[in-house]
XYZ file of C-alpha atoms in Angstrom:
188
model
C -25.785 -19.877 -34.223
C -23.721 -17.003 -32.858
C -24.437 -14.529 -35.655
C -20.694 -14.205 -36.196
C -18.858 -15.230 -39.285
C -16.369 -18.017 -38.556
C -13.028 -17.793 -40.215
C -10.589 -20.641 -40.683
C -8.472 -21.057 -37.531
C -10.746 -18.567 -35.732
C -10.954 -18.937 -31.969
C -13.008 -16.900 -29.540
C -9.958 -15.538 -27.749
C -8.122 -14.149 -30.764
C -8.980 -11.543 -33.334
C -8.570 -11.729 -37.062
C -6.356 -8.619 -36.879
C -4.008 -10.389 -34.505
C -3.812 -13.402 -36.876
C -3.107 -11.089 -39.811
C -0.337 -9.393 -37.761
C 1.220 -12.702 -36.908
C 1.880 -13.370 -40.609
C 3.719 -10.041 -41.059
C 7.407 -9.542 -40.342
C 8.227 -8.785 -36.638
C 9.074 -5.074 -37.342
C 5.705 -4.460 -38.981
C 3.952 -6.290 -36.177
C 5.810 -4.223 -33.604
C 4.859 -0.936 -35.304
C 1.241 -2.001 -35.591
C 1.129 -3.051 -31.892
C 2.676 0.207 -30.784
C 0.346 2.352 -32.898
C -2.682 0.473 -31.645
C -1.666 0.876 -27.940
C -0.850 4.589 -28.480
C -4.175 5.271 -30.047
C -6.060 4.741 -26.807
C -3.796 6.581 -24.354
C -0.167 7.787 -24.113
C 2.268 5.125 -22.913
C 5.784 5.009 -21.726
C 8.604 3.345 -23.567
C 8.761 0.633 -20.932
C 4.978 -0.028 -21.197
C 5.320 -0.473 -24.957
C 8.431 -2.631 -24.630
C 6.653 -4.918 -22.161
C 3.657 -5.202 -24.542
C 6.011 -6.178 -27.439
C 7.903 -8.674 -25.239
C 4.552 -10.223 -24.257
C 3.718 -10.593 -27.958
C 7.056 -12.238 -28.549
C 8.657 -9.478 -30.600
C 12.484 -9.941 -30.542
C 14.196 -7.410 -28.346
C 16.447 -5.991 -31.075
C 13.470 -5.255 -33.357
C 11.455 -3.813 -30.420
C 14.354 -1.509 -29.525
C 14.555 -0.290 -33.180
C 10.862 0.385 -33.438
C 10.658 2.062 -30.069
C 13.697 4.285 -30.834
C 12.070 5.292 -34.121
C 8.840 6.172 -32.368
C 10.838 8.310 -29.876
C 12.665 10.037 -32.752
C 9.353 11.072 -34.347
C 7.774 12.030 -31.023
C 5.184 9.271 -30.655
C 6.851 8.189 -27.420
C 7.897 10.951 -25.038
C 8.372 9.829 -21.471
C 9.064 13.350 -20.227
C 5.729 14.609 -21.689
C 3.941 11.578 -20.347
C 5.356 12.149 -16.851
C 4.402 15.877 -16.903
C 0.869 15.178 -18.080
C 0.507 12.318 -15.540
C 1.514 14.575 -12.667
C -0.832 17.367 -13.792
C -3.806 14.996 -14.269
C -3.399 12.865 -11.141
C -2.634 15.762 -8.848
C -5.703 17.747 -9.867
C -7.973 14.806 -10.545
C -7.114 12.500 -7.645
C -5.383 14.834 -5.348
C -2.156 12.835 -5.189
C 0.972 14.376 -3.677
C 4.489 14.340 -5.163
C 5.555 11.135 -3.377
C 2.560 9.140 -4.628
C 2.995 10.532 -8.093
C 6.673 9.563 -8.175
C 5.743 6.081 -7.029
C 3.188 5.693 -9.863
C 5.630 6.958 -12.477
C 8.275 4.465 -11.207
C 5.818 1.606 -11.807
C 5.287 2.852 -15.327
C 8.995 2.679 -16.030
C 9.771 6.431 -16.241
C 13.407 7.319 -15.738
C 14.067 8.718 -12.243
C 15.441 11.997 -13.693
C 12.239 12.541 -15.651
C 10.202 11.684 -12.594
C 12.087 14.321 -10.537
C 11.530 16.930 -13.185
C 7.828 16.183 -13.454
C 7.060 16.195 -9.774
C 9.001 19.393 -9.311
C 6.301 21.259 -11.342
C 4.255 21.033 -8.099
C 5.513 23.183 -5.299
C 4.752 22.809 -1.603
C 2.091 25.573 -1.691
C 0.161 23.806 -4.466
C 0.446 20.568 -2.611
C -0.787 22.054 0.613
C -3.633 23.884 -1.115
C -4.771 20.549 -2.619
C -4.468 18.875 0.751
C -6.720 21.555 2.291
C -9.307 21.055 -0.457
C -9.312 17.252 0.147
C -9.666 17.719 3.913
C -12.464 20.255 3.507
C -14.314 17.867 1.308
C -13.961 14.904 3.670
C -14.449 16.906 6.856
C -18.260 17.053 6.545
C -18.343 13.237 6.515
C -16.533 13.025 9.804
C -18.777 15.349 11.762
C -20.187 13.576 14.858
C -17.143 11.463 15.360
C -14.737 12.040 18.242
C -11.820 14.368 17.590
C -9.116 11.773 17.522
C -11.032 9.533 15.124
C -11.595 12.452 12.795
C -7.921 13.294 12.979
C -6.907 9.704 12.145
C -9.357 9.472 9.200
C -8.429 12.748 7.648
C -4.642 12.393 8.191
C -4.790 8.739 7.014
C -6.581 9.851 3.737
C -3.872 12.333 3.114
C -1.099 9.845 3.918
C -2.555 7.332 1.429
C -2.402 10.066 -1.205
C 1.306 10.641 -0.499
C 1.266 13.775 1.620
C 4.024 14.155 4.223
C 2.994 13.521 7.806
C 3.822 16.950 9.096
C 1.838 18.703 6.434
C -1.119 16.297 6.817
C -1.330 16.846 10.593
C -0.986 20.604 10.225
C -3.727 20.804 7.587
C -6.101 18.630 9.530
C -5.446 20.440 12.801
C -6.166 23.803 11.205
C -9.368 22.485 9.576
C -10.591 21.147 12.901
C -9.693 24.460 14.569
C -11.689 26.369 11.948
C -14.699 24.157 12.870
C -14.317 25.118 16.511
C -12.843 21.695 17.516
C -10.355 21.806 20.525
C -6.947 20.848 19.080
C -4.810 20.947 22.223
C -2.334 18.075 22.223
C -2.614 17.460 18.508
C 0.852 18.695 17.633
C 2.556 15.405 18.388
C 2.511 12.809 15.576
C 0.855 9.449 16.296
């Protein structure tokens, strides 16, 4: 015995709430699905539209429900993009290029992406790059200079920092440690 009450037509991979929703009209199901998804974390209109499509909500009804949610402020892609940029830049150290890529995959409009990433200026980006390099620099001590350079610049490149900025920040950090940086001005 599983200790679980079995309901008619109950299967291990579906919940009773999903079954109750399936008996409702599609608009009510769409609203319930969106509200449930928005409870955990903010989502973009595209993410919600994809979820509704996956659950076989007709496109016309999904558009109506999503438009209504936008009208009342439950879906706000601009606010989502701004919060995403703020969070991921400070939390993960991502640069504008990487942030824009992530927002594109979430279906945010290119204009909104541009506005969101513009809240970070080059100075903020470079300051964050320096913090990341300083934190990683200790772990590269004992390695040869070129290997340290590749590791540190590679880490910044994966986070979306421009090559010129990454090399400049790494070179300056290595110089501050007393490392000889002659010949490091040329990109790899």
